[in-house]
Amino acid sequence: MPRGIGKLTSLETLSEFVVDKDGSHGGADLSELRLLNNLRGQLQIRNLGFVKNAKEKFKAANLKEKQHLRSLNLYWNADNDDDDDEKSLEDLQPHPNLKELWIRGWRGDAKFPSWLSLLTNLVKINIRDGNFKHNPSFAQLPCLKHLHIDNCTELQYMDDNSPKGSQGEAQSFFPSLKLLRLWDCPNMRSWWRTKKSIDDESNEDDTTVMGTATTVFPCLSSLEIENFPLTSMPLYPSLDGELELKNTNSRPLKQTIKMNITSRTPSSSTSSLPLSKLKSFIVNSIEGLDTHTLDECLQHLTGLKTLEIRDCKEVDLEGMQWERLKNLSGLRIDNIPKLVSLPIGLRHLVQLKTLGIRNCSALRSPFPVFQHLTFLEYFSISNCKELELSAAGIQIFQDHTSLRFLGLENIPKCWHLPEWLQHLTNLQELYLIDLPNLTSLPDEMRCLTNLQILEIGGIPELEERCRKDIGADWHKIAHIPNIQLYQGTLLAVWNSSQICY
């Protein structure tokens, strides 16, 4: 920052203030923020780790007098080499009017500043890459709607005290929180400070473990937990947005679906089940999750629109009931080793529009249920080594004129495209990637008069046959406006908004 900026005392907009590493560039130091009390909107202060005499300079910034600021981002640098033991977040106290607070890369003392409880107008808190061992209680902040904790590897618990458990306190516990993201905190196993050992195997069906049966998030809409081994936390029966669980423990999920929602949240209908309003559910590599638990959970998810099940090695989809998921429009299945064929119960998913299957090494045929999925528009299947895609006599797509997207990748047993392809008269996009034994295209390609995009990658012989004007198969595809021949992958398509619903 240019030296002398502190003289602009009427300045209202300063979106970023960057600290020089060693001061050799003649830049401004934090003390020049002292009189800039008319700043409005967002202020992002970068490279705070380079500040020398941090205690003095932090106070000199005079953040607590900047009453018009709405968002404050405090960023320390990743290559911070400052060994100033006196630096403390206490000296960076902002004004109570602040709405958003971001703290990233703090490597100083592991104690969170006491002034947080004074910021009663906070709507959003984002803490990332910090070395805090515990956070202060965010639960009493009345306006807090978004809380994101990410990569705080030393974090052990969120609240110092165990929940009291009385019904009357439910509304004072995160009364406004809508979105909670907990990512990459490998040492946090309990939400509350406890000396009690947490045994993942014992009492796993006891909803009173650690008092969680009586502590819920009253307004929480979306919850994401990733690489966060929580076995004890407040429950979340009223979620109505997204629930994403990745590389975490299944106990809070089990406790949530077993609780009596009407006794915990008086505003709920007496007929409501926990998670019955949930719209999106992503479950990925969950410790302790088996077929029974997942099936029991799905019986509650009557409002579910999208479902993703991946890296669940102990889950057998065949043994599950799918009748209650009649509103499901998107389903992704990834790395389910026990999956041999799609369960016949999927025939109940009459509203399904998107189906993606990946990395199912034992899958031989996905087709018996397809005759029931008459609304299917997007179908992608990849990395299924045993799949018999071209099995004779299978005419599963005869009535599937709704299919608009078809993606096939890494299917060694695909010797030729099946005859049912000709029935996909509304198909608009076709992706053929890494099909090593596919050496030509069928004449039926000419029936796909609505096909707009054909992409072929990782199939050298087929690519040669599809060269414009000179390839042996060019006449079969010449009507397609957009043809791409390249060494590609379907992963980008899999992750696109189309195939992700």
Short mmCIF file of C-alpha atoms in Angstrom, two decimals:
data_model
loop_
_atom_site.label_atom_id
_atom_site.label_comp_id
_atom_site.label_asym_id
_atom_site.label_seq_id
_atom_site.Cartn_x
_atom_site.Cartn_y
_atom_site.Cartn_z
CA MET A 1 0.00 0.00 0.00
CA PRO A 2 1.31 3.51 -0.74
CA ARG A 3 2.68 5.35 2.25
CA GLY A 4 0.54 8.31 3.30
CA ILE A 5 -2.80 6.63 2.63
CA GLY A 6 -3.67 7.33 6.27
CA LYS A 7 -4.09 11.00 5.42
CA LEU A 8 -7.19 10.24 3.35
CA THR A 9 -9.42 10.44 6.39
CA SER A 10 -12.61 10.72 4.32
CA LEU A 11 -11.85 7.54 2.38
CA GLU A 12 -14.87 5.24 2.27
CA THR A 13 -13.68 2.36 0.07
CA LEU A 14 -10.49 0.39 0.66
CA SER A 15 -11.18 -3.19 -0.34
CA GLU A 16 -7.63 -4.48 0.28
CA PHE A 17 -4.67 -3.47 2.44
CA VAL A 18 -1.47 -5.47 1.77
CA VAL A 19 1.41 -5.47 4.27
CA ASP A 20 4.97 -5.34 2.85
CA LYS A 21 7.16 -8.30 3.76
CA ASP A 22 10.08 -6.27 5.08
CA GLY A 23 9.03 -2.67 4.62
CA SER A 24 11.72 -2.10 1.98
CA HIS A 25 9.17 -1.05 -0.64
CA GLY A 26 8.21 2.10 1.24
CA GLY A 27 4.70 0.83 1.84
CA ALA A 28 2.23 1.91 4.49
CA ASP A 29 2.07 0.06 7.79
CA LEU A 30 -1.06 -0.79 9.76
CA SER A 31 -0.86 2.41 11.77
CA GLU A 32 -2.05 4.31 8.70
CA LEU A 33 -5.46 2.71 9.19
CA ARG A 34 -5.84 4.52 12.51
CA LEU A 35 -7.85 7.51 11.26
CA LEU A 36 -9.63 5.85 8.31
CA ASN A 37 -12.84 5.48 10.29
CA ASN A 38 -15.15 6.26 7.39
CA LEU A 39 -14.30 3.00 5.61
CA ARG A 40 -17.38 1.11 4.48
CA GLY A 41 -18.21 -2.25 2.98
CA GLN A 42 -15.36 -4.79 2.99
CA LEU A 43 -11.78 -4.43 4.21
CA GLN A 44 -9.33 -7.25 3.51
CA ILE A 45 -5.96 -7.05 5.27
CA ARG A 46 -3.37 -9.41 3.75
CA ASN A 47 0.07 -10.61 4.86
CA LEU A 48 -0.54 -9.83 8.53
CA GLY A 49 2.21 -12.30 9.40
CA PHE A 50 4.79 -9.82 8.12
CA VAL A 51 3.82 -7.16 10.66
CA LYS A 52 6.70 -6.30 13.01
CA ASN A 53 5.94 -5.25 16.59
CA ALA A 54 2.54 -6.81 16.06
CA LYS A 55 0.98 -5.88 19.39
CA GLU A 56 1.65 -2.19 18.82
CA LYS A 57 0.71 -2.19 15.14
CA PHE A 58 -2.45 -4.26 15.60
CA LYS A 59 -3.74 -1.76 18.15
CA ALA A 60 -2.68 1.13 15.95
CA ALA A 61 -4.96 -0.09 13.16
CA ASN A 62 -7.86 1.01 15.40
CA LEU A 63 -10.33 -1.44 13.88
CA LYS A 64 -12.80 -1.07 16.74
CA GLU A 65 -13.59 2.51 15.66
CA LYS A 66 -14.53 1.56 12.10
CA GLN A 67 -18.26 1.37 12.70
CA HIS A 68 -19.26 1.41 9.01
CA LEU A 69 -17.32 -1.71 8.01
CA ARG A 70 -19.56 -4.66 7.21
CA SER A 71 -16.95 -7.31 6.31
CA LEU A 72 -13.45 -7.76 7.73
CA ASN A 73 -11.01 -10.30 6.27
CA LEU A 74 -7.84 -10.91 8.28
CA TYR A 75 -5.35 -12.95 6.21
CA TRP A 76 -1.98 -14.17 7.39
CA ASN A 77 0.51 -15.32 4.76
CA ALA A 78 1.30 -19.00 4.24
CA ASP A 79 5.07 -18.39 4.35
CA ASN A 80 4.91 -16.40 7.59
CA ASP A 81 8.32 -16.34 9.24
CA ASP A 82 7.40 -13.97 12.07
CA ASP A 83 8.32 -15.28 15.52
CA ASP A 84 6.74 -12.43 17.47
CA ASP A 85 5.32 -14.17 20.55
CA GLU A 86 3.45 -11.02 21.60
CA LYS A 87 1.04 -10.91 18.68
CA SER A 88 -2.55 -11.55 19.64
CA LEU A 89 -5.90 -11.35 17.93
CA GLU A 90 -7.12 -9.45 20.98
CA ASP A 91 -5.47 -6.37 19.50
CA LEU A 92 -7.44 -6.57 16.24
CA GLN A 93 -10.84 -6.04 17.81
CA PRO A 94 -13.40 -4.79 15.26
CA HIS A 95 -16.49 -2.65 15.84
CA PRO A 96 -19.66 -4.47 17.03
CA ASN A 97 -21.51 -3.44 13.86
CA LEU A 98 -19.49 -5.96 11.83
CA LYS A 99 -21.56 -8.44 9.78
CA GLU A 100 -18.89 -10.77 8.36
CA LEU A 101 -15.58 -11.93 9.84
CA TRP A 102 -12.91 -13.98 8.02
CA ILE A 103 -9.76 -15.20 9.79
CA ARG A 104 -7.31 -17.15 7.65
CA GLY A 105 -3.85 -18.51 8.43
CA TRP A 106 -3.57 -17.41 12.08
CA ARG A 107 -0.52 -19.13 13.63
CA GLY A 108 -0.22 -17.10 16.83
CA ASP A 109 -1.56 -18.06 20.23
CA ALA A 110 -4.14 -20.83 20.15
CA LYS A 111 -6.70 -18.82 22.09
CA PHE A 112 -9.56 -17.16 20.29
CA PRO A 113 -10.10 -13.47 21.10
CA SER A 114 -12.58 -12.61 23.84
CA TRP A 115 -14.16 -9.85 21.77
CA LEU A 116 -16.02 -12.31 19.55
CA SER A 117 -18.94 -12.44 22.01
CA LEU A 118 -19.34 -8.67 21.56
CA LEU A 119 -19.96 -8.97 17.80
CA THR A 120 -23.65 -9.65 18.19
CA ASN A 121 -24.46 -8.49 14.65
CA LEU A 122 -22.29 -11.10 12.94
CA VAL A 123 -24.07 -12.95 10.15
CA LYS A 124 -21.12 -14.91 8.74
CA ILE A 125 -17.93 -16.35 10.28
CA ASN A 126 -15.22 -18.08 8.25
CA ILE A 127 -12.15 -19.48 10.04
CA ARG A 128 -9.52 -21.24 7.92
CA ASP A 129 -5.98 -22.57 8.37
CA GLY A 130 -5.80 -21.56 12.02
CA ASN A 131 -4.12 -23.23 14.99
CA PHE A 132 -6.93 -22.66 17.48
CA LYS A 133 -7.37 -25.54 19.90
CA HIS A 134 -10.94 -24.56 20.62
CA ASN A 135 -13.35 -21.86 19.54
CA PRO A 136 -15.42 -19.68 21.79
CA SER A 137 -19.09 -20.49 21.89
CA PHE A 138 -20.64 -19.20 18.69
CA ALA A 139 -23.99 -20.59 19.82
CA GLN A 140 -25.21 -17.41 21.47
CA LEU A 141 -24.62 -15.06 18.53
CA PRO A 142 -28.21 -14.09 17.69
CA CYS A 143 -27.77 -13.16 14.01
CA LEU A 144 -25.23 -15.77 12.89
CA LYS A 145 -26.45 -17.54 9.74
CA HIS A 146 -23.26 -18.95 8.15
CA LEU A 147 -20.41 -20.67 10.00
CA HIS A 148 -17.46 -22.22 8.14
CA ILE A 149 -14.52 -23.90 9.91
CA ASP A 150 -11.81 -25.22 7.56
CA ASN A 151 -8.38 -26.84 8.06
CA CYS A 152 -7.92 -26.03 11.74
CA THR A 153 -5.79 -29.08 12.46
CA GLU A 154 -5.35 -28.34 16.18
CA LEU A 155 -9.04 -27.84 16.88
CA GLN A 156 -10.35 -30.22 19.57
CA TYR A 157 -13.82 -28.93 20.41
CA MET A 158 -16.24 -26.10 19.62
CA ASP A 159 -17.92 -25.42 22.97
CA ASP A 160 -16.29 -25.51 26.38
CA ASN A 161 -19.36 -26.82 28.19
CA SER A 162 -21.56 -29.82 27.57
CA PRO A 163 -25.17 -29.02 26.61
CA LYS A 164 -27.57 -28.54 29.50
CA GLY A 165 -30.26 -30.47 27.71
CA SER A 166 -33.37 -28.55 28.72
CA GLN A 167 -36.07 -28.04 26.13
CA GLY A 168 -36.26 -24.32 26.80
CA GLU A 169 -32.72 -23.74 25.58
CA ALA A 170 -33.25 -25.08 22.08
CA GLN A 171 -34.06 -21.67 20.59
CA SER A 172 -31.03 -19.96 22.17
CA PHE A 173 -28.63 -22.46 20.62
CA PHE A 174 -27.56 -21.02 17.24
CA PRO A 175 -31.00 -19.38 16.88
CA SER A 176 -30.39 -18.12 13.31
CA LEU A 177 -27.80 -20.53 11.87
CA LYS A 178 -28.73 -21.69 8.35
CA LEU A 179 -25.46 -23.05 6.91
CA LEU A 180 -22.72 -24.96 8.75
CA ARG A 181 -19.55 -26.18 7.03
CA LEU A 182 -16.96 -28.22 8.96
CA TRP A 183 -13.96 -29.24 6.85
CA ASP A 184 -10.58 -30.84 7.53
CA CYS A 185 -10.24 -30.78 11.31
CA PRO A 186 -8.84 -34.28 12.06
CA ASN A 187 -8.53 -33.87 15.85
CA MET A 188 -12.08 -32.80 16.65
CA ARG A 189 -14.15 -35.78 17.73
CA SER A 190 -16.63 -34.05 20.02
CA TRP A 191 -18.46 -30.75 19.71
CA TRP A 192 -18.11 -30.21 23.45
CA ARG A 193 -15.11 -30.32 25.73
CA THR A 194 -15.11 -33.66 27.53
CA LYS A 195 -12.76 -35.87 29.47
CA LYS A 196 -14.81 -38.92 28.63
CA SER A 197 -13.42 -41.32 26.06
CA ILE A 198 -15.64 -41.57 23.00
CA ASP A 199 -16.10 -45.17 21.95
CA ASP A 200 -17.38 -45.45 18.40
CA GLU A 201 -18.68 -48.97 18.89
CA SER A 202 -20.39 -48.85 22.29
CA ASN A 203 -23.83 -47.34 22.83
CA GLU A 204 -23.99 -46.27 19.20
CA ASP A 205 -27.79 -46.41 19.28
CA ASP A 206 -28.04 -44.51 22.56
CA THR A 207 -29.22 -41.04 21.60
CA THR A 208 -28.31 -39.67 25.03
CA VAL A 209 -24.57 -40.12 24.42
CA MET A 210 -22.89 -36.80 25.30
CA GLY A 211 -26.32 -35.19 25.71
CA THR A 212 -26.87 -34.76 22.00
CA ALA A 213 -30.46 -36.02 22.10
CA THR A 214 -31.62 -32.75 23.62
CA THR A 215 -29.48 -30.30 21.64
CA VAL A 216 -30.48 -29.47 18.08
CA PHE A 217 -29.89 -26.77 15.51
CA PRO A 218 -33.35 -25.13 15.38
CA CYS A 219 -33.00 -23.35 12.01
CA LEU A 220 -30.18 -25.21 10.23
CA SER A 221 -30.90 -25.72 6.52
CA SER A 222 -27.62 -27.09 5.10
CA LEU A 223 -24.79 -29.04 6.76
CA GLU A 224 -21.45 -30.12 5.27
CA ILE A 225 -19.00 -32.25 7.27
CA GLU A 226 -15.82 -33.34 5.48
CA ASN A 227 -12.68 -34.96 6.96
CA PHE A 228 -14.03 -34.17 10.41
CA PRO A 229 -14.27 -37.24 12.70
CA LEU A 230 -17.13 -35.97 14.86
CA THR A 231 -18.84 -38.66 16.93
CA SER A 232 -20.71 -36.24 19.17
CA MET A 233 -22.44 -33.05 18.02
CA PRO A 234 -25.81 -31.26 18.08
CA LEU A 235 -28.41 -33.01 15.97
CA TYR A 236 -29.96 -31.69 12.78
CA PRO A 237 -33.45 -33.15 12.19
CA SER A 238 -34.92 -30.09 10.48
CA LEU A 239 -32.47 -29.76 7.58
CA ASP A 240 -34.32 -28.76 4.43
CA GLY A 241 -31.41 -28.02 2.08
CA GLU A 242 -28.28 -30.17 1.72
CA LEU A 243 -26.59 -32.72 3.95
CA GLU A 244 -23.08 -33.71 2.85
CA LEU A 245 -21.12 -36.21 4.94
CA LYS A 246 -17.64 -37.15 3.77
CA ASN A 247 -15.00 -39.08 5.68
CA THR A 248 -16.68 -38.64 9.03
CA ASN A 249 -18.48 -40.77 11.62
CA SER A 250 -22.02 -42.09 11.21
CA ARG A 251 -23.06 -41.69 14.86
CA PRO A 252 -24.62 -38.19 14.64
CA LEU A 253 -26.58 -39.30 11.56
CA LYS A 254 -27.85 -42.38 13.39
CA GLN A 255 -28.87 -40.32 16.40
CA THR A 256 -30.62 -37.75 14.24
CA ILE A 257 -32.78 -40.23 12.36
CA LYS A 258 -33.71 -42.04 15.59
CA MET A 259 -34.78 -38.97 17.54
CA ASN A 260 -38.37 -37.95 18.15
CA ILE A 261 -38.49 -34.72 16.20
CA THR A 262 -41.80 -33.55 17.67
CA SER A 263 -40.42 -33.57 21.20
CA ARG A 264 -37.39 -31.48 20.24
CA THR A 265 -38.79 -28.96 17.80
CA PRO A 266 -42.31 -27.96 18.80
CA SER A 267 -42.96 -26.07 15.56
CA SER A 268 -42.69 -29.26 13.49
CA SER A 269 -45.67 -31.23 12.33
CA THR A 270 -46.47 -34.25 14.47
CA SER A 271 -46.19 -36.43 11.37
CA SER A 272 -42.72 -35.19 10.42
CA LEU A 273 -39.73 -37.50 10.48
CA PRO A 274 -36.19 -36.24 10.99
CA LEU A 275 -34.68 -35.09 7.67
CA SER A 276 -38.01 -35.52 5.87
CA LYS A 277 -37.61 -32.06 4.29
CA LEU A 278 -34.04 -32.63 3.09
CA LYS A 279 -33.52 -31.89 -0.63
CA SER A 280 -29.95 -33.15 -1.25
CA PHE A 281 -28.00 -35.94 0.48
CA ILE A 282 -24.35 -36.78 -0.25
CA VAL A 283 -22.79 -39.65 1.67
CA ASN A 284 -19.11 -40.43 1.05
CA SER A 285 -16.87 -42.85 2.98
CA ILE A 286 -18.67 -42.80 6.32
CA GLU A 287 -17.25 -44.75 9.25
CA GLY A 288 -19.78 -47.18 10.69
CA LEU A 289 -22.30 -46.80 7.86
CA ASP A 290 -23.90 -50.06 6.76
CA THR A 291 -26.81 -51.00 4.55
CA HIS A 292 -29.30 -51.03 7.44
CA THR A 293 -28.43 -47.52 8.63
CA LEU A 294 -28.47 -46.02 5.16
CA ASP A 295 -31.74 -47.74 4.35
CA GLU A 296 -33.30 -46.53 7.61
CA CYS A 297 -32.19 -43.00 6.79
CA LEU A 298 -33.62 -43.11 3.27
CA GLN A 299 -37.03 -44.05 4.65
CA HIS A 300 -37.16 -40.58 6.20
CA LEU A 301 -36.03 -38.65 3.11
CA THR A 302 -39.41 -38.35 1.43
CA GLY A 303 -38.66 -34.87 0.08
CA LEU A 304 -35.25 -35.77 -1.36
CA LYS A 305 -34.42 -34.49 -4.85
CA THR A 306 -30.78 -35.57 -5.29
CA LEU A 307 -28.79 -38.41 -3.76
CA GLU A 308 -25.11 -39.33 -4.07
CA ILE A 309 -23.66 -42.53 -2.58
CA ARG A 310 -19.94 -43.06 -2.95
CA ASP A 311 -17.07 -45.00 -1.38
CA CYS A 312 -19.43 -47.04 0.79
CA LYS A 313 -17.76 -50.43 0.84
CA GLU A 314 -20.17 -52.04 3.31
CA VAL A 315 -23.35 -50.87 1.63
CA ASP A 316 -25.37 -53.26 -0.54
CA LEU A 317 -27.85 -51.23 -2.55
CA GLU A 318 -29.76 -54.38 -3.43
CA GLY A 319 -30.94 -54.81 0.15
CA MET A 320 -32.49 -51.35 0.39
CA GLN A 321 -36.02 -50.04 -0.03
CA TRP A 322 -36.50 -47.16 -2.46
CA GLU A 323 -40.27 -46.69 -2.46
CA ARG A 324 -40.25 -43.49 -0.40
CA LEU A 325 -37.90 -41.67 -2.78
CA LYS A 326 -40.51 -41.03 -5.44
CA ASN A 327 -39.49 -37.38 -5.72
CA LEU A 328 -35.84 -38.17 -6.47
CA SER A 329 -34.66 -36.53 -9.70
CA GLY A 330 -30.88 -37.13 -9.50
CA LEU A 331 -28.86 -40.19 -8.40
CA ARG A 332 -25.09 -40.73 -8.46
CA ILE A 333 -23.42 -44.00 -7.46
CA ASP A 334 -19.63 -44.13 -7.16
CA ASN A 335 -17.30 -46.88 -5.94
CA ILE A 336 -19.77 -49.37 -4.49
CA PRO A 337 -17.76 -52.63 -4.76
CA LYS A 338 -20.69 -54.92 -3.96
CA LEU A 339 -22.89 -53.54 -6.74
CA VAL A 340 -23.44 -56.24 -9.40
CA SER A 341 -26.62 -54.85 -10.93
CA LEU A 342 -28.85 -51.89 -10.20
CA PRO A 343 -31.39 -52.91 -7.56
CA ILE A 344 -34.85 -53.58 -8.90
CA GLY A 345 -36.18 -51.21 -6.24
CA LEU A 346 -34.98 -48.29 -8.34
CA ARG A 347 -38.04 -48.83 -10.50
CA HIS A 348 -39.90 -46.72 -7.93
CA LEU A 349 -37.85 -43.65 -8.88
CA VAL A 350 -40.37 -42.61 -11.49
CA GLN A 351 -39.22 -38.95 -11.47
CA LEU A 352 -35.53 -39.72 -11.97
CA LYS A 353 -33.94 -37.49 -14.61
CA THR A 354 -30.20 -37.92 -13.95
CA LEU A 355 -28.30 -41.14 -13.27
CA GLY A 356 -24.52 -41.36 -12.97
CA ILE A 357 -22.54 -44.53 -12.18
CA ARG A 358 -18.75 -44.65 -11.67
CA ASN A 359 -16.07 -47.02 -10.40
CA CYS A 360 -18.30 -50.00 -9.71
CA SER A 361 -15.89 -52.81 -10.52
CA ALA A 362 -18.39 -55.68 -10.10
CA LEU A 363 -21.25 -54.13 -12.05
CA ARG A 364 -22.32 -56.37 -14.91
CA SER A 365 -25.60 -54.86 -16.04
CA PRO A 366 -27.43 -51.68 -15.03
CA PHE A 367 -30.36 -52.28 -17.30
CA PRO A 368 -33.22 -54.36 -15.80
CA VAL A 369 -34.82 -51.33 -14.11
CA PHE A 370 -34.49 -48.94 -17.03
CA GLN A 371 -37.86 -49.71 -18.51
CA HIS A 372 -39.40 -48.00 -15.49
CA LEU A 373 -37.21 -44.86 -15.64
CA THR A 374 -39.17 -43.23 -18.41
CA PHE A 375 -38.24 -39.64 -17.43
CA LEU A 376 -34.49 -40.23 -17.54
CA GLU A 377 -32.67 -37.46 -19.44
CA TYR A 378 -28.99 -37.81 -18.43
CA PHE A 379 -27.16 -41.14 -18.11
CA SER A 380 -23.42 -41.50 -17.52
CA ILE A 381 -21.47 -44.64 -16.73
CA SER A 382 -17.69 -44.97 -16.39
CA ASN A 383 -14.88 -47.17 -15.04
CA CYS A 384 -16.96 -50.34 -14.83
CA LYS A 385 -14.64 -53.12 -15.99
CA GLU A 386 -17.18 -55.99 -15.94
CA LEU A 387 -20.07 -54.16 -17.54
CA GLU A 388 -21.68 -56.03 -20.44
CA LEU A 389 -22.92 -52.98 -22.27
CA SER A 390 -23.54 -54.69 -25.59
CA ALA A 391 -25.40 -57.72 -24.33
CA ALA A 392 -27.61 -59.14 -27.09
CA GLY A 393 -31.37 -58.94 -26.82
CA ILE A 394 -31.48 -55.99 -24.42
CA GLN A 395 -33.88 -53.40 -25.77
CA ILE A 396 -34.08 -51.36 -22.64
CA PHE A 397 -34.22 -47.95 -24.25
CA GLN A 398 -37.03 -48.53 -26.70
CA ASP A 399 -39.35 -46.20 -24.79
CA HIS A 400 -36.70 -43.77 -23.61
CA THR A 401 -37.16 -40.98 -26.07
CA SER A 402 -36.58 -38.56 -23.17
CA LEU A 403 -32.84 -39.38 -22.93
CA ARG A 404 -30.81 -36.37 -24.06
CA PHE A 405 -27.32 -37.11 -22.67
CA LEU A 406 -25.36 -40.38 -22.76
CA GLY A 407 -21.78 -40.73 -21.54
CA LEU A 408 -19.74 -43.97 -21.71
CA GLU A 409 -16.16 -44.17 -20.40
CA ASN A 410 -13.62 -46.93 -19.71
CA ILE A 411 -15.83 -49.92 -20.41
CA PRO A 412 -13.50 -52.64 -21.78
CA LYS A 413 -16.35 -55.01 -22.65
CA CYS A 414 -17.99 -52.51 -24.97
CA TRP A 415 -17.15 -54.21 -28.28
CA HIS A 416 -19.75 -52.27 -30.22
CA LEU A 417 -22.48 -49.78 -29.46
CA PRO A 418 -25.74 -51.64 -28.82
CA GLU A 419 -28.68 -51.64 -31.19
CA TRP A 420 -30.88 -49.82 -28.69
CA LEU A 421 -28.95 -46.66 -29.51
CA GLN A 422 -31.24 -46.10 -32.51
CA HIS A 423 -34.22 -45.58 -30.19
CA LEU A 424 -32.66 -42.53 -28.52
CA THR A 425 -34.17 -40.21 -31.06
CA ASN A 426 -34.02 -37.17 -28.77
CA LEU A 427 -30.39 -37.70 -27.80
CA GLN A 428 -28.46 -34.41 -28.01
CA GLU A 429 -25.05 -35.28 -26.51
CA LEU A 430 -23.02 -38.50 -26.79
CA TYR A 431 -19.62 -38.97 -25.13
CA LEU A 432 -17.48 -42.04 -25.96
CA ILE A 433 -14.28 -42.02 -23.90
CA ASP A 434 -11.62 -44.70 -23.46
CA LEU A 435 -13.53 -47.64 -24.93
CA PRO A 436 -10.50 -49.68 -26.10
CA ASN A 437 -12.45 -52.37 -27.95
CA LEU A 438 -14.84 -50.09 -29.78
CA THR A 439 -13.49 -50.01 -33.33
CA SER A 440 -16.41 -48.64 -35.33
CA LEU A 441 -19.76 -46.89 -35.08
CA PRO A 442 -23.03 -48.59 -36.06
CA ASP A 443 -25.21 -47.50 -38.96
CA GLU A 444 -27.87 -46.63 -36.35
CA MET A 445 -25.96 -43.42 -35.64
CA ARG A 446 -27.79 -41.93 -38.62
CA CYS A 447 -31.07 -42.34 -36.71
CA LEU A 448 -29.91 -39.84 -34.10
CA THR A 449 -31.13 -36.83 -36.00
CA ASN A 450 -31.23 -34.57 -32.92
CA LEU A 451 -27.66 -35.29 -31.86
CA GLN A 452 -25.79 -32.00 -31.49
CA ILE A 453 -22.54 -33.04 -29.79
CA LEU A 454 -20.41 -36.16 -30.31
CA GLU A 455 -17.14 -36.39 -28.39
CA ILE A 456 -14.71 -39.29 -28.86
CA GLY A 457 -11.52 -39.55 -26.84
CA GLY A 458 -8.91 -42.17 -26.03
CA ILE A 459 -10.03 -44.46 -28.88
CA PRO A 460 -7.40 -43.94 -31.61
CA GLU A 461 -8.80 -46.39 -34.14
CA LEU A 462 -12.31 -45.00 -33.86
CA GLU A 463 -11.04 -41.44 -34.00
CA GLU A 464 -9.33 -42.25 -37.29
CA ARG A 465 -12.54 -43.71 -38.73
CA CYS A 466 -14.41 -40.50 -37.79
CA ARG A 467 -12.12 -38.06 -39.59
CA LYS A 468 -14.11 -35.50 -41.52
CA ASP A 469 -14.81 -36.53 -45.12
CA ILE A 470 -12.13 -39.25 -45.17
CA GLY A 471 -12.98 -41.55 -42.26
CA ALA A 472 -14.78 -44.85 -42.88
CA ASP A 473 -17.54 -43.88 -40.40
CA TRP A 474 -17.80 -40.23 -41.36
CA HIS A 475 -20.98 -40.74 -43.37
CA LYS A 476 -22.71 -42.07 -40.27
CA ILE A 477 -22.05 -38.92 -38.25
CA ALA A 478 -21.79 -36.16 -40.87
CA HIS A 479 -25.16 -34.75 -39.77
CA ILE A 480 -23.87 -33.92 -36.26
CA PRO A 481 -23.00 -30.20 -35.94
CA ASN A 482 -20.32 -30.50 -33.22
CA ILE A 483 -17.84 -33.40 -33.35
CA GLN A 484 -14.79 -33.44 -31.06
CA LEU A 485 -11.98 -36.00 -31.36
CA TYR A 486 -9.45 -35.76 -28.52
CA GLN A 487 -7.64 -37.57 -25.73
CA GLY A 488 -10.18 -36.70 -23.05
CA THR A 489 -11.96 -37.93 -19.97
CA LEU A 490 -15.56 -38.01 -18.88
CA LEU A 491 -14.61 -36.72 -15.42
CA ALA A 492 -15.19 -33.12 -16.47
CA VAL A 493 -18.61 -34.10 -17.76
CA TRP A 494 -19.33 -36.05 -14.58
CA ASN A 495 -18.57 -32.95 -12.53
CA SER A 496 -20.54 -30.62 -14.76
CA SER A 497 -23.82 -29.10 -13.67
CA GLN A 498 -25.70 -31.32 -16.11
CA ILE A 499 -24.68 -34.68 -14.72
CA CYS A 500 -24.66 -33.32 -11.15
CA TYR A 501 -28.34 -32.43 -11.49
#
